[in-house]
Amino acid sequence: MTARSSISPSGPRLATGLGLGVRADDTVFEVMGTRAHLLVVDGSADLLRDARRFVEELEDHWTRFRPDSDVSRLNDAEGAWTPVHPDTLVLLDRARTGWQVTDGRFDPTVLPAVLAAGYDTTFAAVAEREDPPRADGCAVPGPGGAMSPGIWAAPGLGGLQLDRTGQRARLPRGAAVDPGAIGKGLAADLVVERLLGRGVGGAMANIGGDLRVAGRPPGPGGWGVEVVVPGGGQTLLLAMAEGAVATSTPAYRRWRHHGRVAHHLIDPTTGQPARDPARSATVVAGTGWLSEVLATSLVIGGPPGDLAAVGATGLLTHDDGRIQYLPGLKEYTR
């Protein structure tokens, strides 16, 4: 028997055989605009139901598509202190750390630029629009549909303030955040930690291709993780005792806006979809949020050396089909 998680065409997925006498239970559901797969070893259906509710609650706090979410209220607060859930404080703290370790190449304050590029509602709705309108406040595109360089450059998270005692946060005036993929990676981390804390032997969370594993694997040889290289027709099988894998690529979340093809990976320095990004980046790290942050940074153009500095590794694929394996990846390959 094989436990297999197939969530995203570009993301890693669980591919591991069940050992003799091992009991594993799982559930698959829609959340955060994508599909999630949770698996527990020596757990129960009740724990899985609780874990699903927990991930759905995280979406309620973090989505930018609900006006009453923590993120929406923060973005609308115009620099005022805003009460938020403790898990939202964790999200903001990790986002600031990701911004710092990538020298700003990962920056969740690109939300105004994301809206200006046409991603002003759920991706499913954006992808179906033939000629999406400009979001309110969007700059008038220049020749060829391009906005003036730098008009939506991201301000960064240097001015973010967090009050853990009072459970509140404050963004710099004029800043707005989009948790995006870091939210999925962190949700995978938090739900795995929650499951282990409630007594399961091992746990896996794959939320939209952000995959986190920890504890007892369902089979011998560790957790097996299959990575499909986008556009390359190649599959890489990794084995890990615990950790996380995430892939970032502009190949799948693409749409047309004012006659131009746009994608969701925004260059924070220009406020526009990154030009000539890498085809994809896959990162193996200790946590899902960090894997996602580093993968996003690499696609936009961050130096691969950033990974080694935080104990991570991975691979890059380029438009010419070349695959660049980064130092340390061989430790995980089967």
mmCIF file of C-alpha atoms in Angstrom, residues 6 8 15 27 30 50 70 100 117 127 147 155 168 193 205 242 245-246 248 264 267 281 290 305 329:
data_model
loop_
_atom_site.group_PDB
_atom_site.id
_atom_site.type_symbol
_atom_site.label_atom_id
_atom_site.label_comp_id
_atom_site.label_asym_id
_atom_site.label_seq_id
_atom_site.Cartn_x
_atom_site.Cartn_y
_atom_site.Cartn_z
ATOM 1 C CA SER A 6 -1.185 14.647 -5.092
ATOM 2 C CA SER A 8 -0.460 20.596 -6.890
ATOM 3 C CA ALA A 15 4.938 9.023 -1.876
ATOM 4 C CA THR A 27 -8.177 13.345 4.939
ATOM 5 C CA GLU A 30 -10.384 22.288 0.080
ATOM 6 C CA ASP A 50 -9.908 18.599 14.694
ATOM 7 C CA ASP A 70 -7.264 39.603 10.868
ATOM 8 C CA GLN A 100 14.921 39.837 6.652
ATOM 9 C CA ALA A 117 -1.599 43.223 -11.654
ATOM 10 C CA ALA A 127 -8.212 32.897 -14.239
ATOM 11 C CA MET A 147 2.926 50.228 -14.996
ATOM 12 C CA PRO A 155 7.597 49.135 1.613
ATOM 13 C CA ARG A 168 -2.406 43.086 18.671
ATOM 14 C CA GLU A 193 2.895 20.492 15.570
ATOM 15 C CA ALA A 205 0.459 18.173 6.073
ATOM 16 C CA GLU A 242 11.420 15.359 9.227
ATOM 17 C CA VAL A 245 9.542 20.916 1.024
ATOM 18 C CA ALA A 246 8.019 23.686 -1.088
ATOM 19 C CA SER A 248 7.563 28.045 -6.220
ATOM 20 C CA HIS A 264 1.700 36.106 -8.895
ATOM 21 C CA ASP A 267 9.423 41.714 -7.696
ATOM 22 C CA ALA A 281 12.593 26.561 -7.299
ATOM 23 C CA LEU A 290 10.883 28.916 5.535
ATOM 24 C CA GLY A 305 23.831 30.795 -1.162
ATOM 25 C CA LEU A 329 20.430 18.096 -1.731
#
